[in-house]
Amino acid sequence: MAFLTIPPRAIPTTGDDSPAASLFGYVWRMSGHHQVWICSLALAVAALSMAPLELQRRIVDDVVVDKELGLLLGLGAAFLLVLVLQGACKFVLRIYQGWLSESAIRYSRDHLARIHECRTAEDGGGAEGQAVSVIGTEIDKLGGFVGEGLSQPFVNVGMLVAIVGYMVAVEPLVALFSLLFLVPQVIVVPLVQRRINALVEERVSLVRALSDTLAALPQDCRDLRESGLHGQLDGIYGNRIRTFVLKFGLKALVNLLNGLAPLSVLLIGGYLVIQGETTIGVVVAFLSGFDRLAAPLRELIAYYRVASHANVQHAMIARWI
């Protein structure tokens, strides 16, 4: 499978070993002008997300009602073309993001290993456990953010704007009432995430300390209680459990709100259909629209969480450097 391998991006060196001033400074340093192209591709994916909604509405309202076979085939072909184009764009986008991320991880590991080697040569030693943790594990989370750092919010915000704009234009009353269930997510998610960020920073410090403890253990050590290892393991365990409670509690709330939105479409849209003020095609398109809204909304919440983690990781690696 060697033919599938893509050479890593050649990231130019600056001759300066100091860390980037911010997370997005690091992202730009690792990817540069490629962010322009990857964000353009992300916008193309977002633009294509609106077309299936209108095609669904027209198939139900125009084709089913008028029983036009030719129009059905034409709209079906257009729907298939949009799906293929969107799938191809998403595939290229994911590969592009992965290439940038893995190139950044490879470069950063090499850079951090050189810094650690120079530091060890100068002072004759150092926190070997922390070096292993930073270079081996922590840089994965930071470098992995490079590919999606700008393009991921572009594609998901673009999809949200396109779908919401279409829904408001077609049936403002149903759209605005249903979108009220999305507002609490915008308020609650940042509040909970700030607490999760604090737990992430605490966990990174605990894991680094554990790495130092493990590196310092003698080969013939039988009683680990004196090393403080058990206390560190308990601390990491407690940290993870608290993180799970917050993370999965937030996910349960988001899922509930995402389920209430299409329910409101059925109730209000169904009432308007009964009153003759809208069509069944609009209700079908809206149900599909909210299904499509759920995915980018989930992705944005996940992106916010990953960005927050990466920001904590960047700050801690910068302090380590």
PDB file of C-alpha atoms in Angstrom, residues 13 23-24 61 94 184 199 231 236 262-263 277 299:
ATOM      1  CA  THR A  13      12.344  26.377   9.751  1.00  0.00           C
ATOM      2  CA  LEU A  23      -2.658  28.258  19.343  1.00  0.00           C
ATOM      3  CA  PHE A  24      -3.724  29.731  16.005  1.00  0.00           C
ATOM      4  CA  ASP A  61     -44.534  18.832  -4.026  1.00  0.00           C
ATOM      5  CA  ARG A  94     -10.531  14.961   5.261  1.00  0.00           C
ATOM      6  CA  PRO A 184     -29.607  26.981  24.945  1.00  0.00           C
ATOM      7  CA  LEU A 199      -9.947  19.307  34.301  1.00  0.00           C
ATOM      8  CA  GLY A 231      -2.064   8.384  44.907  1.00  0.00           C
ATOM      9  CA  ILE A 236      -6.055  10.658  37.413  1.00  0.00           C
ATOM     10  CA  PRO A 262     -37.938  18.269  14.672  1.00  0.00           C
ATOM     11  CA  LEU A 263     -40.845  17.551  17.027  1.00  0.00           C
ATOM     12  CA  GLU A 277     -50.864  27.471   4.717  1.00  0.00           C
ATOM     13  CA  GLU A 299     -19.221  18.795  14.920  1.00  0.00           C
TER      14      GLU A 299
END
